[in-house]
């Protein structure tokens, strides 16, 4: 059971979790940092990188006093309040220490890990005040990524099982989402929103009955509710559908979080902490097909267009192109080709300049940033007819930069300028979901 930032975002919310976790089932409770905390820690890191120690210290002290007010409200008795205040001071004294030293990636990651370390300890103490037995299992003892930043499943499984052996009769095991160690044993993390990924990895290596992601909305919606009105919940998604939507920007799930569950065929249930009776969404290996199920958008995309006469009738050209991306460990999201040109999108611009420089040895290169991939998930099996016209009709006023169709039986992706995103998402919702064309069909 993973509870996100808003689900642990206040003393009231933390108390509201108790009835959700105190049935007879044995469970691992994965917690995020309290909402806003990781953003604040990122800001502190930015200030420290910029050498602005005074402002960083001020921000640290603001966070410290905010957490002291949380402690005052969270616990009823003096001794538990004292324990909470001591905990908060020890974490913020630790963070404060970094204002005195040279600031590097190592320190940055150590600071980012504090949010989850604090929330899990506060919750563990809360359960103990309420007389509910639980164990706190440190994620830094078992969660690990390899030198490519990928989870090290063998290590995680072995170490997690050892950790669990320490608490054989405990029904509630609390652990941190998001944080891990890297191949060198240093504190690291699974990237923003990574607690979902933690829960899925834990569920997969333990082969659990179900992975539950508890958040602030009653399941997966058919469009991004932050940008579009009148979105509605999808009751069922397949792993493939959910993985594409998460990868292409649906914030409710971390981009990689479906994969471990899919690997071990473990259902993932999305639930709302504020409305626990709502059914939510279940993600399994099979699900009913709909013409259109959902739309997601991923910003921060750069498109690179390579044009070369050497591509004409040649083999091996694309290999040379791909090798350049591989050399800079930069994954490709979308690709389209024509007779003498190829367009490629990436979401990590870290090495964009070097990639463009090396690609210029193959032909002319054009780069455009601030692009958005729109991913439409539905029934796009190749034998079907007529699935694209409604999409193009919906987007007929929006310049389409790239179209990717046929790469997957359950999605179609488009590249547009980010400034057109709002219009595109709204229009897609109006055309695809708010009409009577979402008729259910058999598989
Ligand atoms: P948590 O802190 O619990 O991990 P997140 O903020 O990461 O929560 O994810 C939940 C949020 O994702 C929702 O509040 C909603 O605004 C946003 N969201 C974006 N796309 C979708 C979608 N397709 N369905 C549901 N929620 C979505
Ligand atoms: N606290 C981390 C973040 O805000 C991880 C998470 O919430 O999933 O990104
Ligand atoms: Mg999240």
Tab-separated table of C-alpha atoms and ligand atoms in Angstrom:
chain	number	residue	atom	x	y	z
A	1	UNK	CA	0.000	0.000	0.000
A	2	UNK	CA	1.646	3.215	-1.159
A	3	UNK	CA	0.405	6.546	0.135
A	4	UNK	CA	1.455	9.661	-1.752
A	5	UNK	CA	2.343	13.158	-0.589
A	6	UNK	CA	-1.185	14.475	-0.036
A	7	UNK	CA	-2.202	11.226	1.681
A	8	UNK	CA	0.378	11.975	4.389
A	9	UNK	CA	0.224	15.753	3.859
A	10	UNK	CA	-1.114	16.774	7.288
A	11	UNK	CA	-1.606	15.298	10.770
A	12	UNK	CA	-5.285	14.823	9.923
A	13	UNK	CA	-4.450	12.906	6.739
A	14	UNK	CA	-1.914	10.727	8.549
A	15	UNK	CA	-4.498	9.808	11.180
A	16	UNK	CA	-6.977	9.006	8.402
A	17	UNK	CA	-4.639	6.284	7.106
A	18	UNK	CA	-4.952	4.246	10.269
A	19	UNK	CA	-8.349	2.627	9.501
A	20	UNK	CA	-7.082	1.808	5.999
A	21	UNK	CA	-4.155	-0.261	7.197
A	22	UNK	CA	-5.426	-1.928	10.352
A	23	UNK	CA	-7.237	-4.972	8.995
A	24	UNK	CA	-5.791	-8.465	9.471
A	25	UNK	CA	-3.824	-8.573	6.199
A	26	UNK	CA	-0.059	-8.387	6.374
A	27	UNK	CA	1.075	-5.370	4.420
A	28	UNK	CA	3.958	-3.120	3.554
A	29	UNK	CA	3.079	0.555	3.853
A	30	UNK	CA	5.193	2.690	1.508
A	31	UNK	CA	5.090	6.403	2.279
A	32	UNK	CA	6.078	9.478	0.281
A	33	UNK	CA	7.288	12.659	1.883
A	34	UNK	CA	4.564	15.040	3.133
A	35	UNK	CA	3.325	17.085	0.158
A	36	UNK	CA	5.507	20.063	-0.674
A	37	UNK	CA	8.504	18.671	1.216
A	38	UNK	CA	10.483	17.305	-1.735
A	39	UNK	CA	9.876	20.534	-3.676
A	40	UNK	CA	11.203	22.509	-0.703
A	41	UNK	CA	14.242	20.248	-0.452
A	42	UNK	CA	14.888	20.770	-4.180
A	43	UNK	CA	14.778	24.531	-3.572
A	44	UNK	CA	17.260	24.215	-0.707
A	45	UNK	CA	19.569	22.223	-2.980
A	46	UNK	CA	19.327	24.867	-5.707
A	47	UNK	CA	20.223	27.589	-3.203
A	48	UNK	CA	23.183	25.585	-1.911
A	49	UNK	CA	24.443	24.900	-5.444
A	50	UNK	CA	24.235	28.636	-6.079
A	51	UNK	CA	26.279	29.281	-2.910
A	52	UNK	CA	23.354	31.122	-1.348
A	53	UNK	CA	23.780	29.654	2.140
A	54	UNK	CA	21.873	32.367	4.002
A	55	UNK	CA	18.691	31.842	2.051
A	56	UNK	CA	19.158	28.052	2.223
A	57	UNK	CA	19.502	28.245	6.024
A	58	UNK	CA	16.402	30.405	6.246
A	59	UNK	CA	14.422	27.898	4.183
A	60	UNK	CA	15.703	25.013	6.325
A	61	UNK	CA	14.563	26.801	9.493
A	62	UNK	CA	11.147	27.528	7.963
A	63	UNK	CA	10.723	23.824	7.197
A	64	UNK	CA	11.923	22.886	10.676
A	65	UNK	CA	9.306	25.071	12.374
A	66	UNK	CA	6.564	23.839	10.039
A	67	UNK	CA	7.395	20.267	11.034
A	68	UNK	CA	7.386	21.208	14.724
A	69	UNK	CA	3.786	22.394	14.308
A	70	UNK	CA	2.965	19.082	12.597
A	71	UNK	CA	4.374	17.227	15.613
A	72	UNK	CA	2.331	19.352	18.055
A	73	UNK	CA	-0.876	18.445	16.230
A	74	UNK	CA	-0.018	14.842	15.352
A	75	UNK	CA	0.543	13.467	18.863
A	76	UNK	CA	-1.558	13.842	21.994
A	77	UNK	CA	0.811	13.047	24.826
A	78	UNK	CA	3.872	14.955	25.996
A	79	UNK	CA	6.293	12.069	25.671
A	80	UNK	CA	5.314	11.351	22.041
A	81	UNK	CA	5.481	15.064	21.204
A	82	UNK	CA	8.979	15.153	22.699
A	83	UNK	CA	10.012	12.151	20.599
A	84	UNK	CA	8.613	13.866	17.485
A	85	UNK	CA	10.349	17.180	18.172
A	86	UNK	CA	13.669	15.399	18.716
A	87	UNK	CA	13.230	13.533	15.453
A	88	UNK	CA	12.544	16.755	13.530
A	89	UNK	CA	15.541	18.512	15.073
A	90	UNK	CA	17.882	15.651	14.262
A	91	UNK	CA	16.848	15.701	10.560
A	92	UNK	CA	17.037	19.473	10.209
A	93	UNK	CA	20.346	19.675	12.089
A	94	UNK	CA	21.637	17.124	9.580
A	95	UNK	CA	20.375	19.192	6.626
A	96	UNK	CA	21.763	22.358	8.225
A	97	UNK	CA	25.223	20.763	8.286
A	98	UNK	CA	25.346	20.820	4.499
A	99	UNK	CA	25.341	24.609	4.481
A	100	UNK	CA	28.874	24.475	5.923
A	101	UNK	CA	30.487	22.264	3.293
A	102	UNK	CA	31.198	22.079	-0.404
A	103	UNK	CA	27.984	21.035	-2.089
A	104	UNK	CA	27.978	18.074	-4.501
A	105	UNK	CA	25.555	15.519	-5.935
A	106	UNK	CA	26.172	13.329	-2.905
A	107	UNK	CA	24.906	15.976	-0.498
A	108	UNK	CA	22.020	16.817	-2.823
A	109	UNK	CA	20.765	13.229	-2.739
A	110	UNK	CA	21.222	12.988	1.022
A	111	UNK	CA	19.047	16.085	1.475
A	112	UNK	CA	16.374	14.797	-0.922
A	113	UNK	CA	16.074	11.597	1.106
A	114	UNK	CA	15.034	13.429	4.277
A	115	UNK	CA	11.365	13.904	3.329
A	116	UNK	CA	10.557	10.190	3.234
A	117	UNK	CA	12.755	9.443	6.256
A	118	UNK	CA	10.796	12.021	8.267
A	119	UNK	CA	7.277	11.030	7.126
A	120	UNK	CA	7.822	7.328	7.827
A	121	UNK	CA	9.279	7.980	11.281
A	122	UNK	CA	6.449	10.380	12.190
A	123	UNK	CA	3.892	7.789	11.102
A	124	UNK	CA	5.656	4.969	12.947
A	125	UNK	CA	5.609	7.029	16.153
A	126	UNK	CA	1.923	7.863	15.574
A	127	UNK	CA	1.011	4.170	15.352
A	128	UNK	CA	2.994	3.492	18.462
A	129	UNK	CA	1.139	6.255	20.366
A	130	UNK	CA	-2.142	4.677	19.256
A	131	UNK	CA	-0.957	1.288	20.535
A	132	UNK	CA	-0.777	-0.230	17.048
A	133	UNK	CA	2.180	-2.505	16.519
A	134	UNK	CA	4.301	-1.821	13.407
A	135	UNK	CA	7.900	-2.023	12.194
A	136	UNK	CA	9.948	0.578	10.362
A	137	UNK	CA	11.977	-1.005	7.546
A	138	UNK	CA	14.688	1.285	6.107
A	139	UNK	CA	14.522	1.436	2.296
A	140	UNK	CA	18.219	2.296	2.247
A	141	UNK	CA	18.906	-1.262	3.478
A	142	UNK	CA	17.319	-2.966	0.454
A	143	UNK	CA	16.311	-0.605	-2.382
A	144	UNK	CA	19.090	-0.268	-4.935
A	145	UNK	CA	19.764	0.900	-8.488
A	146	UNK	CA	22.617	-0.281	-10.691
A	147	UNK	CA	25.184	1.822	-12.560
A	148	UNK	CA	22.625	2.553	-15.296
A	149	UNK	CA	20.094	3.781	-12.743
A	150	UNK	CA	17.923	0.676	-13.189
A	151	UNK	CA	16.576	-1.224	-10.160
A	152	UNK	CA	18.748	-4.163	-9.166
A	153	UNK	CA	15.957	-6.714	-8.730
A	154	UNK	CA	18.124	-9.577	-7.411
A	155	UNK	CA	19.687	-7.389	-4.755
A	156	UNK	CA	16.333	-5.857	-3.787
A	157	UNK	CA	14.686	-9.248	-3.449
A	158	UNK	CA	17.463	-10.745	-1.362
A	159	UNK	CA	17.890	-7.786	0.978
A	160	UNK	CA	14.182	-7.057	1.332
A	161	UNK	CA	13.490	-10.655	2.345
A	162	UNK	CA	16.302	-10.445	4.908
A	163	UNK	CA	14.772	-7.252	6.286
A	164	UNK	CA	11.347	-8.883	6.524
A	165	UNK	CA	12.850	-11.831	8.389
A	166	UNK	CA	13.605	-9.351	11.176
A	167	UNK	CA	9.858	-8.797	11.668
A	168	UNK	CA	8.239	-12.230	11.191
A	169	UNK	CA	5.077	-11.540	13.170
A	170	UNK	CA	4.539	-7.896	12.282
A	171	UNK	CA	1.411	-7.124	10.218
A	172	UNK	CA	2.265	-3.527	9.379
A	173	UNK	CA	5.694	-2.795	7.951
A	174	UNK	CA	6.371	0.860	7.159
A	175	UNK	CA	9.009	1.844	4.625
A	176	UNK	CA	10.146	4.820	2.565
A	177	UNK	CA	9.210	5.269	-1.068
A	178	UNK	CA	11.475	7.085	-3.533
A	179	UNK	CA	14.818	6.624	-1.773
A	180	UNK	CA	17.441	4.004	-2.533
A	181	UNK	CA	21.174	3.459	-2.798
A	182	UNK	CA	23.115	3.441	-6.043
A	183	UNK	CA	25.723	0.960	-7.296
A	184	UNK	CA	28.356	2.649	-5.095
A	185	UNK	CA	26.208	2.374	-1.968
A	186	UNK	CA	25.513	6.114	-1.900
A	187	UNK	CA	22.093	7.520	-1.072
A	188	UNK	CA	20.131	8.078	-4.268
A	189	UNK	CA	16.511	8.131	-5.438
A	190	UNK	CA	14.129	6.758	-8.056
A	191	UNK	CA	13.433	10.228	-9.534
A	192	UNK	CA	10.493	12.494	-8.817
A	193	UNK	CA	7.268	10.652	-8.111
A	194	UNK	CA	9.367	7.530	-7.460
A	195	UNK	CA	7.387	6.193	-4.495
A	196	UNK	CA	4.986	4.506	-6.925
A	197	UNK	CA	7.992	2.747	-8.430
A	198	UNK	CA	9.198	1.691	-4.953
A	199	UNK	CA	5.804	0.129	-4.205
A	200	UNK	CA	5.717	-1.710	-7.509
A	201	UNK	CA	9.264	-3.019	-7.069
A	202	UNK	CA	8.530	-4.197	-3.527
A	203	UNK	CA	5.287	-5.834	-4.658
A	204	UNK	CA	6.992	-7.562	-7.560
A	205	UNK	CA	9.958	-9.032	-5.692
A	206	UNK	CA	7.679	-10.269	-2.886
A	207	UNK	CA	5.069	-11.565	-5.344
A	208	UNK	CA	2.268	-9.939	-3.335
A	209	UNK	CA	-1.473	-10.349	-3.975
A	210	UNK	CA	-1.971	-6.730	-4.970
A	211	UNK	CA	-0.122	-3.428	-5.217
A	212	UNK	CA	-2.218	-0.473	-4.089
A	213	UNK	CA	-1.372	3.122	-4.979
A	214	UNK	CA	-3.375	5.465	-2.733
A	215	UNK	CA	-3.545	9.072	-3.856
A	216	UNK	CA	-5.793	12.150	-3.954
A	217	UNK	CA	-8.048	11.137	-6.843
A	218	UNK	CA	-10.397	8.169	-7.350
A	219	UNK	CA	-8.394	6.347	-9.992
A	220	UNK	CA	-7.004	6.852	-13.462
A	221	UNK	CA	-8.906	9.507	-15.443
A	222	UNK	CA	-9.327	9.546	-19.203
A	223	UNK	CA	-7.488	12.868	-19.484
A	224	UNK	CA	-5.296	15.035	-17.288
A	225	UNK	CA	-7.647	16.586	-14.673
A	226	UNK	CA	-5.129	19.369	-14.037
A	227	UNK	CA	-5.762	20.740	-17.526
A	228	UNK	CA	-9.117	19.409	-18.693
A	229	UNK	CA	-12.586	19.643	-17.139
A	230	UNK	CA	-15.103	16.771	-17.195
A	231	UNK	CA	-12.589	13.942	-17.132
A	232	UNK	CA	-13.867	10.610	-15.869
A	233	UNK	CA	-12.467	7.542	-14.149
A	234	UNK	CA	-11.444	4.461	-16.102
A	235	UNK	CA	-12.334	1.361	-14.088
A	236	UNK	CA	-9.936	-1.031	-15.824
A	237	UNK	CA	-6.660	-0.691	-17.658
A	238	UNK	CA	-4.269	-3.300	-18.971
A	239	UNK	CA	-0.619	-3.172	-17.909
A	240	UNK	CA	0.318	-2.126	-21.442
A	241	UNK	CA	-2.222	0.700	-21.523
A	242	UNK	CA	-1.273	1.968	-18.071
A	243	UNK	CA	2.448	1.723	-18.819
A	244	UNK	CA	2.059	3.839	-21.969
A	245	UNK	CA	-0.040	6.461	-20.196
A	246	UNK	CA	2.384	6.648	-17.275
A	247	UNK	CA	5.390	6.841	-19.578
A	248	UNK	CA	3.727	9.539	-21.652
A	249	UNK	CA	2.996	11.844	-18.767
A	250	UNK	CA	-0.018	10.734	-16.676
A	251	UNK	CA	1.288	12.037	-13.354
A	252	UNK	CA	-0.803	9.681	-11.267
A	253	UNK	CA	1.825	6.983	-11.889
A	254	UNK	CA	5.627	7.256	-12.063
A	255	UNK	CA	6.704	6.492	-15.668
A	256	UNK	CA	8.359	3.155	-14.811
A	257	UNK	CA	6.031	2.036	-12.056
A	258	UNK	CA	3.866	-0.377	-14.049
A	259	UNK	CA	6.782	-2.480	-15.311
A	260	UNK	CA	7.686	-4.479	-12.189
A	261	UNK	CA	4.000	-5.330	-11.598
A	262	UNK	CA	3.580	-6.354	-15.247
A	263	UNK	CA	6.670	-8.549	-15.004
A	264	UNK	CA	5.126	-10.609	-12.178
A	265	UNK	CA	1.497	-10.168	-13.260
A	266	UNK	CA	0.430	-8.481	-10.020
A	267	UNK	CA	-2.724	-6.320	-10.109
A	268	UNK	CA	-2.207	-2.640	-9.371
A	269	UNK	CA	-5.140	-0.847	-7.771
A	270	UNK	CA	-5.393	2.938	-7.723
A	271	UNK	CA	-7.431	4.256	-4.787
A	272	UNK	CA	-8.383	7.579	-3.250
A	273	UNK	CA	-7.372	8.125	0.382
A	274	UNK	CA	-10.061	10.785	0.833
A	275	UNK	CA	-12.783	8.547	-0.662
A	276	UNK	CA	-11.654	5.027	0.237
A	277	UNK	CA	-15.023	3.503	-0.713
A	278	UNK	CA	-14.665	4.636	-4.340
A	279	UNK	CA	-13.763	1.738	-6.565
A	280	UNK	CA	-10.814	3.404	-8.305
A	281	UNK	CA	-8.962	1.723	-11.150
A	282	UNK	CA	-7.532	-1.751	-11.421
A	283	UNK	CA	-4.628	-2.511	-13.741
A	284	UNK	CA	-4.255	-6.145	-14.787
A	285	UNK	CA	-3.013	-8.216	-17.717
A	286	UNK	CA	-6.379	-8.060	-19.446
A	287	UNK	CA	-8.946	-5.350	-19.786
A	288	UNK	CA	-11.853	-4.499	-22.036
A	289	UNK	CA	-10.944	-2.686	-25.230
A	290	UNK	CA	-12.428	0.714	-25.939
A	291	UNK	CA	-12.014	2.784	-29.090
A	292	UNK	CA	-10.421	5.466	-26.927
A	293	UNK	CA	-9.567	4.992	-23.298
A	294	UNK	CA	-7.385	7.890	-22.247
A	295	UNK	CA	-5.098	10.682	-23.275
A	296	UNK	CA	-1.855	11.783	-21.631
A	297	UNK	CA	0.724	14.440	-22.382
A	298	UNK	CA	4.447	14.576	-21.779
A	299	UNK	CA	6.209	17.947	-21.845
A	300	UNK	CA	9.884	18.836	-22.059
A	301	UNK	CA	10.406	17.045	-25.353
A	302	UNK	CA	13.042	18.039	-27.911
A	303	UNK	CA	12.781	16.963	-31.529
A	304	UNK	CA	15.898	16.417	-33.614
A	305	UNK	CA	15.511	16.275	-37.395
A	306	UNK	CA	18.347	14.735	-39.391
A	307	UNK	CA	18.408	15.034	-43.170
A	308	UNK	CA	20.940	13.292	-45.340
A	309	UNK	CA	21.098	12.110	-48.930
A	310	UNK	CA	23.275	9.295	-47.603
A	311	UNK	CA	20.106	7.780	-46.153
A	312	UNK	CA	18.650	7.192	-49.628
A	313	UNK	CA	18.482	3.462	-50.329
A	314	UNK	CA	21.236	2.912	-47.764
A	315	UNK	CA	21.370	0.397	-44.972
A	316	UNK	CA	23.117	1.030	-41.681
A	317	UNK	CA	22.295	4.738	-41.607
A	318	UNK	CA	19.833	4.481	-38.741
A	319	UNK	CA	22.285	2.351	-36.776
A	320	UNK	CA	24.809	5.189	-36.933
A	321	UNK	CA	22.141	7.626	-35.774
A	322	UNK	CA	21.095	5.401	-32.866
A	323	UNK	CA	24.696	4.786	-31.816
A	324	UNK	CA	25.086	8.499	-31.150
A	325	UNK	CA	22.092	8.497	-28.796
A	326	UNK	CA	23.411	5.344	-27.155
A	327	UNK	CA	26.854	6.911	-26.614
A	328	UNK	CA	25.164	9.652	-24.576
A	329	UNK	CA	22.853	7.195	-22.767
A	330	UNK	CA	19.871	9.146	-24.069
A	331	UNK	CA	16.691	7.154	-24.709
A	332	UNK	CA	14.566	7.939	-27.748
A	333	UNK	CA	10.802	8.410	-27.273
A	334	UNK	CA	9.373	8.777	-30.781
A	335	UNK	CA	10.762	8.302	-34.265
A	336	UNK	CA	9.443	8.873	-37.786
A	337	UNK	CA	11.299	8.428	-41.061
A	338	UNK	CA	10.979	9.550	-44.666
A	339	UNK	CA	13.085	8.910	-47.757
A	340	UNK	CA	16.033	11.041	-46.704
A	341	UNK	CA	15.146	12.309	-43.249
A	342	UNK	CA	14.489	11.054	-39.770
A	343	UNK	CA	12.891	12.848	-36.815
A	344	UNK	CA	13.627	11.711	-33.298
A	345	UNK	CA	12.383	12.964	-29.937
A	346	UNK	CA	14.099	12.816	-26.566
A	347	UNK	CA	12.935	13.890	-23.106
A	348	UNK	CA	16.361	14.355	-21.553
A	349	UNK	CA	18.107	17.396	-23.031
A	350	UNK	CA	21.256	16.973	-20.904
A	351	UNK	CA	23.437	15.983	-23.885
A	352	UNK	CA	21.362	17.603	-26.614
A	353	UNK	CA	24.180	19.828	-27.874
A	354	UNK	CA	26.730	17.022	-28.064
A	355	UNK	CA	24.201	14.708	-29.752
A	356	UNK	CA	23.378	17.382	-32.353
A	357	UNK	CA	27.095	18.032	-32.900
A	358	UNK	CA	27.822	14.334	-33.563
A	359	UNK	CA	24.727	13.902	-35.731
A	360	UNK	CA	25.983	16.710	-37.970
A	361	UNK	CA	28.683	14.300	-39.181
A	362	UNK	CA	25.809	12.365	-40.824
A	363	UNK	CA	23.779	15.192	-42.352
A	364	UNK	CA	22.035	18.466	-41.621
A	365	UNK	CA	20.469	18.721	-38.173
A	366	UNK	CA	17.647	20.852	-36.843
A	367	UNK	CA	16.592	20.943	-33.187
A	368	UNK	CA	13.330	22.227	-31.745
A	369	UNK	CA	12.642	22.324	-27.996
A	370	UNK	CA	9.472	22.933	-25.918
A	371	UNK	CA	7.559	20.136	-27.575
A	372	UNK	CA	4.886	17.851	-26.106
A	373	UNK	CA	4.003	14.257	-26.923
A	374	UNK	CA	0.295	13.503	-26.787
A	375	UNK	CA	-0.417	9.816	-26.325
A	376	UNK	CA	-3.888	8.469	-27.061
A	377	UNK	CA	-4.544	5.015	-25.661
A	378	UNK	CA	-7.301	2.877	-27.114
A	379	UNK	CA	-7.839	0.168	-29.688
A	380	UNK	CA	-5.269	0.711	-32.431
A	381	UNK	CA	-4.855	-2.861	-33.611
A	382	UNK	CA	-3.573	-2.870	-37.189
A	383	UNK	CA	-6.580	-4.763	-38.619
A	384	UNK	CA	-8.963	-2.061	-37.443
A	385	UNK	CA	-10.252	0.682	-39.689
A	386	UNK	CA	-11.373	4.180	-38.929
A	387	UNK	CA	-9.707	4.864	-35.603
A	388	UNK	CA	-7.665	7.883	-36.631
A	389	UNK	CA	-10.190	10.286	-38.278
A	390	UNK	CA	-11.737	11.413	-34.989
A	391	UNK	CA	-8.295	12.189	-33.623
A	392	UNK	CA	-7.302	14.253	-36.633
A	393	UNK	CA	-10.687	15.943	-36.656
A	394	UNK	CA	-10.173	16.919	-33.013
A	395	UNK	CA	-6.743	18.328	-33.776
A	396	UNK	CA	-7.462	19.925	-37.138
A	397	UNK	CA	-6.496	23.402	-35.901
A	398	UNK	CA	-3.266	22.277	-34.263
A	399	UNK	CA	0.021	21.846	-36.159
A	400	UNK	CA	1.076	18.192	-35.849
A	401	UNK	CA	4.865	17.837	-35.897
A	402	UNK	CA	5.112	14.047	-35.842
A	403	UNK	CA	2.677	11.117	-35.852
A	404	UNK	CA	3.536	7.665	-34.576
A	405	UNK	CA	1.007	4.976	-35.498
A	406	UNK	CA	1.489	1.229	-35.731
A	407	UNK	CA	4.206	1.058	-33.097
A	408	UNK	CA	1.769	-0.291	-30.538
A	409	UNK	CA	-1.673	-1.926	-30.793
A	410	UNK	CA	-2.950	0.252	-27.994
A	411	UNK	CA	-1.664	3.732	-28.651
A	412	UNK	CA	-1.132	6.511	-31.138
A	413	UNK	CA	1.281	9.333	-30.337
A	414	UNK	CA	1.601	12.813	-31.751
A	415	UNK	CA	4.109	15.586	-31.315
A	416	UNK	CA	2.882	19.145	-30.925
A	417	UNK	CA	4.255	22.440	-29.683
A	418	UNK	CA	3.799	22.728	-25.898
A	419	UNK	CA	1.885	25.989	-26.328
A	420	UNK	CA	-0.854	23.990	-28.128
A	421	UNK	CA	-1.175	21.356	-25.390
A	422	UNK	CA	-4.166	22.770	-23.540
A	423	UNK	CA	-6.198	23.136	-26.723
A	424	UNK	CA	-5.188	19.692	-27.910
A	425	UNK	CA	-6.114	17.923	-24.658
A	426	UNK	CA	-9.418	19.771	-24.362
A	427	UNK	CA	-10.397	19.130	-27.937
A	428	UNK	CA	-9.449	15.450	-27.713
A	429	UNK	CA	-11.637	15.062	-24.617
A	430	UNK	CA	-14.573	16.753	-26.348
A	431	UNK	CA	-14.269	14.630	-29.476
A	432	UNK	CA	-13.249	11.279	-28.052
A	433	UNK	CA	-14.901	11.016	-24.648
A	434	UNK	CA	-17.766	13.439	-24.347
A	435	UNK	CA	-19.609	11.941	-27.290
A	436	UNK	CA	-21.291	8.585	-27.484
A	437	UNK	CA	-18.353	6.942	-29.217
A	438	UNK	CA	-16.842	5.184	-26.226
A	439	UNK	CA	-18.837	2.036	-26.820
A	440	UNK	CA	-17.417	-1.016	-25.117
A	441	UNK	CA	-16.388	-3.853	-27.354
A	442	UNK	CA	-15.182	-7.356	-26.638
A	443	UNK	CA	-11.499	-8.190	-26.838
B	1	LIG	P1	0.812	11.396	-5.054
B	1	LIG	O1	1.422	12.507	-4.282
B	1	LIG	O2	-0.246	10.646	-4.301
B	1	LIG	O3	1.835	10.502	-5.677
B	1	LIG	P2	0.489	12.714	-7.602
B	1	LIG	O4	0.268	14.184	-7.528
B	1	LIG	O5	1.849	12.251	-7.953
B	1	LIG	O6	-0.010	12.094	-6.228
B	1	LIG	O7	-0.547	12.038	-8.617
B	1	LIG	C1	-1.937	12.291	-8.502
B	1	LIG	C2	-2.314	13.446	-9.395
B	1	LIG	O8	-2.067	13.108	-10.752
B	1	LIG	C3	-3.789	13.798	-9.404
B	1	LIG	O9	-4.113	14.652	-8.337
B	1	LIG	C4	-3.987	14.451	-10.759
B	1	LIG	O10	-3.950	15.840	-10.677
B	1	LIG	C5	-2.771	14.017	-11.563
B	1	LIG	N1	-3.112	13.333	-12.822
B	1	LIG	C6	-2.542	13.583	-14.021
B	1	LIG	N2	-3.066	12.803	-14.969
B	1	LIG	C7	-3.984	12.019	-14.373
B	1	LIG	C8	-4.878	11.013	-14.840
B	1	LIG	N3	-4.906	10.633	-16.114
B	1	LIG	N4	-5.696	10.438	-13.939
B	1	LIG	C9	-5.694	10.808	-12.637
B	1	LIG	N5	-4.864	11.748	-12.143
B	1	LIG	C10	-4.006	12.355	-12.981
B	2	LIG	N1	8.592	12.624	-2.522
B	2	LIG	C1	9.016	12.297	-3.853
B	2	LIG	C2	8.562	13.376	-4.837
B	2	LIG	O1	7.896	14.320	-4.431
B	2	LIG	C3	8.561	10.941	-4.309
B	2	LIG	C4	7.068	10.741	-4.429
B	2	LIG	O2	6.286	11.529	-3.888
B	2	LIG	O3	6.663	9.758	-5.063
B	2	LIG	O4	8.900	13.297	-5.975
B	3	LIG	MG1	3.094	10.718	-7.353
